[in-house]
CSV table of C-alpha atoms and ligand atoms in Angstrom, one decimal:
chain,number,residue,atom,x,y,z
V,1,UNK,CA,44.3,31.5,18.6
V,2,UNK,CA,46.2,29.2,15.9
V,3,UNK,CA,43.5,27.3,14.2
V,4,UNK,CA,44.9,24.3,12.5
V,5,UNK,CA,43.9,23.9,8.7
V,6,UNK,CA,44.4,20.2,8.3
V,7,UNK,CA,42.9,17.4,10.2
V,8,UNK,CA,43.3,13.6,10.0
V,9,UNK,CA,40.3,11.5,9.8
V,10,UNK,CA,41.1,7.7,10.9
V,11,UNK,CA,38.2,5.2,10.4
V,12,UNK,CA,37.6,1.2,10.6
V,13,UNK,CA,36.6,0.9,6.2
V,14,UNK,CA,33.1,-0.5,6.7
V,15,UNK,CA,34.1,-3.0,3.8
V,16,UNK,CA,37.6,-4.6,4.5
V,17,UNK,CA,37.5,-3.4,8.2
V,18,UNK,CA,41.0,-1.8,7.7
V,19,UNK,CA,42.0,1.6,9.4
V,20,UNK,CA,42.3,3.6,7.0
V,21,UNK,CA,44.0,7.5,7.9
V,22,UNK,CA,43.1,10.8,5.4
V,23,UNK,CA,44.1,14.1,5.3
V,24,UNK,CA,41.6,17.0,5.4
V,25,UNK,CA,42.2,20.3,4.8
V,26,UNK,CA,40.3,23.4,5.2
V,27,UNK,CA,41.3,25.0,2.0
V,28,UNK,CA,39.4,21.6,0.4
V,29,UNK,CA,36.1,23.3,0.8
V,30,UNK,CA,36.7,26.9,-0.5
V,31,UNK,CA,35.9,26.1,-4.1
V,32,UNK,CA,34.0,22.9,-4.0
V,33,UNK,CA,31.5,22.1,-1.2
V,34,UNK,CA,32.2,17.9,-0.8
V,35,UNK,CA,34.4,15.7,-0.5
V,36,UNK,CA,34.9,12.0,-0.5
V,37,UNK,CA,37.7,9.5,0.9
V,38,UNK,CA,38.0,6.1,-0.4
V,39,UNK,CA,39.5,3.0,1.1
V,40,UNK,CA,42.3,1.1,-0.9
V,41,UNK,CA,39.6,-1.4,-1.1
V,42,UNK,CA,37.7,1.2,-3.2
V,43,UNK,CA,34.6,0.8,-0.4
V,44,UNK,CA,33.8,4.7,-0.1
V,45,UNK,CA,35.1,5.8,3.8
V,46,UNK,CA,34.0,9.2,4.7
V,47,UNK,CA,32.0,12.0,2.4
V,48,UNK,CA,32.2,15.7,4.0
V,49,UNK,CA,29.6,17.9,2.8
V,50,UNK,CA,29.7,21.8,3.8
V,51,UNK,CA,26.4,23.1,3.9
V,52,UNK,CA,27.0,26.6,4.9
V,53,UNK,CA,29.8,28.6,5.6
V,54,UNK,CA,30.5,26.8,9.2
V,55,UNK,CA,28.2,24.0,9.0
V,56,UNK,CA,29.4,20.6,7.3
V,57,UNK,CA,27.5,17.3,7.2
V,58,UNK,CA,29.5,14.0,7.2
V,59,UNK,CA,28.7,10.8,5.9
V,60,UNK,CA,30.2,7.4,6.8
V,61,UNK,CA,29.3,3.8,5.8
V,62,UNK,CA,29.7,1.7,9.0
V,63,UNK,CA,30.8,-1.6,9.7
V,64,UNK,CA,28.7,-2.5,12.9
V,65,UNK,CA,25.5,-1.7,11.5
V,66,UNK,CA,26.0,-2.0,7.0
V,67,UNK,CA,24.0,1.3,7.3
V,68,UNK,CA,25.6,5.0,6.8
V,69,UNK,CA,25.4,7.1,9.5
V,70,UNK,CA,24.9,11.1,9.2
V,71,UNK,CA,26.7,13.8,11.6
V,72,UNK,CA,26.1,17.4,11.7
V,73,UNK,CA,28.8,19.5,12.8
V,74,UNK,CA,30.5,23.0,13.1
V,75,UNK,CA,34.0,23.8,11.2
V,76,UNK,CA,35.6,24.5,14.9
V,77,UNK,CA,34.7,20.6,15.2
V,78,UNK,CA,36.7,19.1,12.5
V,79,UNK,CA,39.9,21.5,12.5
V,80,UNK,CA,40.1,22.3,16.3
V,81,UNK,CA,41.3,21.8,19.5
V,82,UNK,CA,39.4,18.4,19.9
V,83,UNK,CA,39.0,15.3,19.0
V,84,UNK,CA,35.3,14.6,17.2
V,85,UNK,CA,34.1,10.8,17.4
V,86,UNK,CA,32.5,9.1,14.6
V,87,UNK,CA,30.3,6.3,15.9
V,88,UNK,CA,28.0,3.9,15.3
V,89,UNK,CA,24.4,5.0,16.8
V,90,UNK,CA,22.9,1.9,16.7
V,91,UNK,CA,25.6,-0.2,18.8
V,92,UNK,CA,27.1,2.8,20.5
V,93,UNK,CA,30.8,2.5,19.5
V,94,UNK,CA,33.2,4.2,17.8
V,95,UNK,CA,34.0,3.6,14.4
V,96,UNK,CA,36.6,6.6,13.8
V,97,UNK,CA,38.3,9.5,14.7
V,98,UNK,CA,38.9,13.2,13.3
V,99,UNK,CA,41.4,15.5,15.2
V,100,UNK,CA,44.8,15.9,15.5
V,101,UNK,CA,46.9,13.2,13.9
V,102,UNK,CA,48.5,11.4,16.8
V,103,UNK,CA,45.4,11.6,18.9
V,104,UNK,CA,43.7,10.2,16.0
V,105,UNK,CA,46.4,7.8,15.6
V,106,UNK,CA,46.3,6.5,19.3
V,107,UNK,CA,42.2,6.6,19.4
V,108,UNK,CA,41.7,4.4,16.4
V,109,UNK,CA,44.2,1.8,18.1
V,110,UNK,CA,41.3,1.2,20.3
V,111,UNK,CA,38.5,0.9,17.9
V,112,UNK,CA,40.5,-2.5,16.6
V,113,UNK,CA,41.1,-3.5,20.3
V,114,UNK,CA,37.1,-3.0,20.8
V,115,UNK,CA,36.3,-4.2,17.4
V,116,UNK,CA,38.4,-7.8,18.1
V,117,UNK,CA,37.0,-8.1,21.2
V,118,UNK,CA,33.4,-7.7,19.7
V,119,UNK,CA,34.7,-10.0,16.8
V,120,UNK,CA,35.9,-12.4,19.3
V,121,UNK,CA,33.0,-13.2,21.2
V,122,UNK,CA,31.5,-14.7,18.2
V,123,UNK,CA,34.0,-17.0,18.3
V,124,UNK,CA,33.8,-19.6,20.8
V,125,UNK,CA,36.5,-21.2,20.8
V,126,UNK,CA,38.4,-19.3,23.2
V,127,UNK,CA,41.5,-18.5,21.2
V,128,UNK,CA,41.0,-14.3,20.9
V,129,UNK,CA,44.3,-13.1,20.1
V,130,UNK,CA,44.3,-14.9,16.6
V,131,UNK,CA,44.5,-12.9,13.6
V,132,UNK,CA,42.5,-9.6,13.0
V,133,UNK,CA,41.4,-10.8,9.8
V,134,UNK,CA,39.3,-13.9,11.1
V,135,UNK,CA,38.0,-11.7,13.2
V,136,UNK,CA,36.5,-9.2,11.2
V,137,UNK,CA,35.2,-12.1,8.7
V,138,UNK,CA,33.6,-13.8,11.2
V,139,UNK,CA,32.0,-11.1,12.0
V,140,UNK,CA,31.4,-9.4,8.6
V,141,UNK,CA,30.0,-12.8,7.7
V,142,UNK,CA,27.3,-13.1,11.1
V,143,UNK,CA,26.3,-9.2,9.7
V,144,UNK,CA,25.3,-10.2,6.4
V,145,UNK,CA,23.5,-13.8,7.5
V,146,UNK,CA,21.3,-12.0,9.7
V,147,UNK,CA,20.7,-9.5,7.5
V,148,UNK,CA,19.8,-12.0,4.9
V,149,UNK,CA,17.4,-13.9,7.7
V,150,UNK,CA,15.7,-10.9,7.6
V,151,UNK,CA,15.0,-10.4,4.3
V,152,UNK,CA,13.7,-14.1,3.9
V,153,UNK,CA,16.9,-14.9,1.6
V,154,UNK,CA,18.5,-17.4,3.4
V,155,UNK,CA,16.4,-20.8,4.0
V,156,UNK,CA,16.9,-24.7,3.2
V,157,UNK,CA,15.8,-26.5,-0.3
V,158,UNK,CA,13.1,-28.3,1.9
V,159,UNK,CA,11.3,-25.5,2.9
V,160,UNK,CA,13.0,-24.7,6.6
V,161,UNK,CA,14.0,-21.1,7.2
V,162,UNK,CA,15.0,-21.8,10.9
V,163,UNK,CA,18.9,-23.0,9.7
V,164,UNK,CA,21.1,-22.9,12.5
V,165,UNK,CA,24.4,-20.6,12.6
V,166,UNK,CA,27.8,-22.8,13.7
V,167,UNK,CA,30.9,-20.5,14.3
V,168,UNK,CA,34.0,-22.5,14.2
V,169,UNK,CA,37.4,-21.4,14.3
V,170,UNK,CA,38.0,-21.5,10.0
V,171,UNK,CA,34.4,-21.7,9.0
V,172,UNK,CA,30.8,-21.3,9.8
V,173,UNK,CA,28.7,-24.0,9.5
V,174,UNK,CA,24.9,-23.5,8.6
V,175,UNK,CA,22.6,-26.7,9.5
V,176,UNK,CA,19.4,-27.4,8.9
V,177,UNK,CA,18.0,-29.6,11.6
V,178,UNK,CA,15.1,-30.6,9.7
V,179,UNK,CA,17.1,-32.2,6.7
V,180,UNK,CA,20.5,-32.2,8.1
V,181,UNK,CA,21.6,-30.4,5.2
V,182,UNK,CA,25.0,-28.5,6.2
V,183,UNK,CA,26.4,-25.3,4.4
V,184,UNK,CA,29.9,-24.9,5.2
V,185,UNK,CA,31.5,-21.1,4.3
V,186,UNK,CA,35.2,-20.8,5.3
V,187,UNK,CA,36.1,-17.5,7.0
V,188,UNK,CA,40.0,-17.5,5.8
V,189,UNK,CA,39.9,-15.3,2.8
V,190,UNK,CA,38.1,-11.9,2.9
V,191,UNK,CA,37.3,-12.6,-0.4
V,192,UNK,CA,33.7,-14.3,0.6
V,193,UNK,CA,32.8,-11.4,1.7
V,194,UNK,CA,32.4,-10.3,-2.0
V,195,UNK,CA,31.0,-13.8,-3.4
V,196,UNK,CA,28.3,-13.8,-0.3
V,197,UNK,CA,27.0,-10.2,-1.7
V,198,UNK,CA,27.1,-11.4,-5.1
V,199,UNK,CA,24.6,-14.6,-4.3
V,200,UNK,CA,22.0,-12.4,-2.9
V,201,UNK,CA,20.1,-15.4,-1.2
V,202,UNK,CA,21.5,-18.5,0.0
V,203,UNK,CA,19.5,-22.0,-0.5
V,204,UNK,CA,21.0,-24.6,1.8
V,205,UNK,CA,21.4,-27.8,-0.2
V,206,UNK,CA,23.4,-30.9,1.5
V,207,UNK,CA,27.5,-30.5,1.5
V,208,UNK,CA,27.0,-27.5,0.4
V,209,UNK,CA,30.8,-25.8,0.7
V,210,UNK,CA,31.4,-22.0,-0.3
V,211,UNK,CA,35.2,-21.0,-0.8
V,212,UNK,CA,36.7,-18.7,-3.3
V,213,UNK,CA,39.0,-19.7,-5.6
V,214,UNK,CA,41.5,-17.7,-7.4
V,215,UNK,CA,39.6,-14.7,-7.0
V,216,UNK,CA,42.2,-12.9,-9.5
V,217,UNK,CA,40.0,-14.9,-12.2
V,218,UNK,CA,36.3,-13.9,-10.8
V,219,UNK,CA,35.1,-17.4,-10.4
V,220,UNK,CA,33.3,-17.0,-7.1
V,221,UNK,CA,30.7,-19.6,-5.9
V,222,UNK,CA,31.8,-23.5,-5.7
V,223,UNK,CA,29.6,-25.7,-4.5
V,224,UNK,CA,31.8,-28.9,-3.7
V,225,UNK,CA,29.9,-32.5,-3.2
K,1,LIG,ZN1,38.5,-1.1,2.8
K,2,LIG,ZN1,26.5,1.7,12.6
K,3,LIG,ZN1,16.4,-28.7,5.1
């Protein structure tokens, strides 16, 4: 039996929501026992730890959930015949591939196809086949909202924590119905992603507008009247 000593690993960057594609190779682990794959983005894509001499854990941030997800698995699994799925446990889908490079290639196509289908349903106005990007902001964006409804950080200046989520086709609109005060973040630059993470909480004050602007200087939040 030939056993291959490379393998490619393709998976959706839990970050940018890019496919990114590595090389891994066997030899890797003979003198150290980890190792890590970053996306371009520089949001970390894949750490494989061998554990003993056949056994390797690996760990992968994921886009679905925001959480890292852990899988246990023999050598024979990551440089064999087959193909080994990464997924997401929590909504049941794939969120990359390690195998064989054109398998892997031709798998991860359909992780974006499921991925701007998921993305698309958000997005009511019907028009699906628009741009990746807007997609995966949309939907990076719904992620971190109800994330921050959770954790209480994302509620109105008069007190109402009930704000309801608008998803239009270049922004989503937060309203409070109580106040009528309207938060407006546009979904056409990835880099919101980044000033959203940076604010923490969100306090919904009237024409409240979030876009970022020149991000090559690090001003982030702008609060327009
Ligand atoms: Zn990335
Ligand atoms: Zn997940
Ligand atoms: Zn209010």
């Amino acid at each position: 039996m030939i056993v291959s000593a490379v393998a490619t690993v393709g998976i959706q960057c839990s970050k940018c929501g890019e496919l990114q594609f590595r090389t891994l190779s066997a030899f890797a682990f003979s003198h150290f026992n980890q190792e890590s794959y970053s996306c371009v983005c520089g949001a970390p894509l894949l750490t494989i730890t061998s554990i003993e001499r056949s056994n390797f854990s690996i760990e992968y941030p994921c886009i679905y959930c925001g959480e890292s997800h852990y899988l246990l698995t023999k050598r024979n699994h990551i440089w064999g015949e087959d193909i080994l799925e990464l997924v997401c446990n929590d909504k049941d889908l794939p969120i990359g591939y390690i195998g064989h490079h054109h398998e892997v290639a031709n798998s991860c196509q359909e992780i974006k196809k499921n991925f701007v289908k998921l993305a698309s349903q958000l997005v009511n106005d019907g028009e699906n086949e628009s741009e990746f990007d807007n997609f995966f902001i949309v939907y990076a964006i719904m992620e971190k909202i109800s994330k921050m409804v959770e954790r209480g950080q994302l509620e109105c200046r008069c007190g109402n924590k009930n704000l309801s989520v608008e998803i239009l086709s270049d922004k989503i609109e937060l309203v409070c119905q109580a106040c009528y005060a309207v938060g407006t973040i546009y979904t056409d630059n990835k880099e919101i992603l980044r000033i959203i993470d940076s604010m923490g909480s969100i306090f919904l004050e009237d024409n409240m507008t979030w876009y970022p602007k020149d991000p090559l200087k690090g001003q982030n939040l702008v609060k327009n009247k």
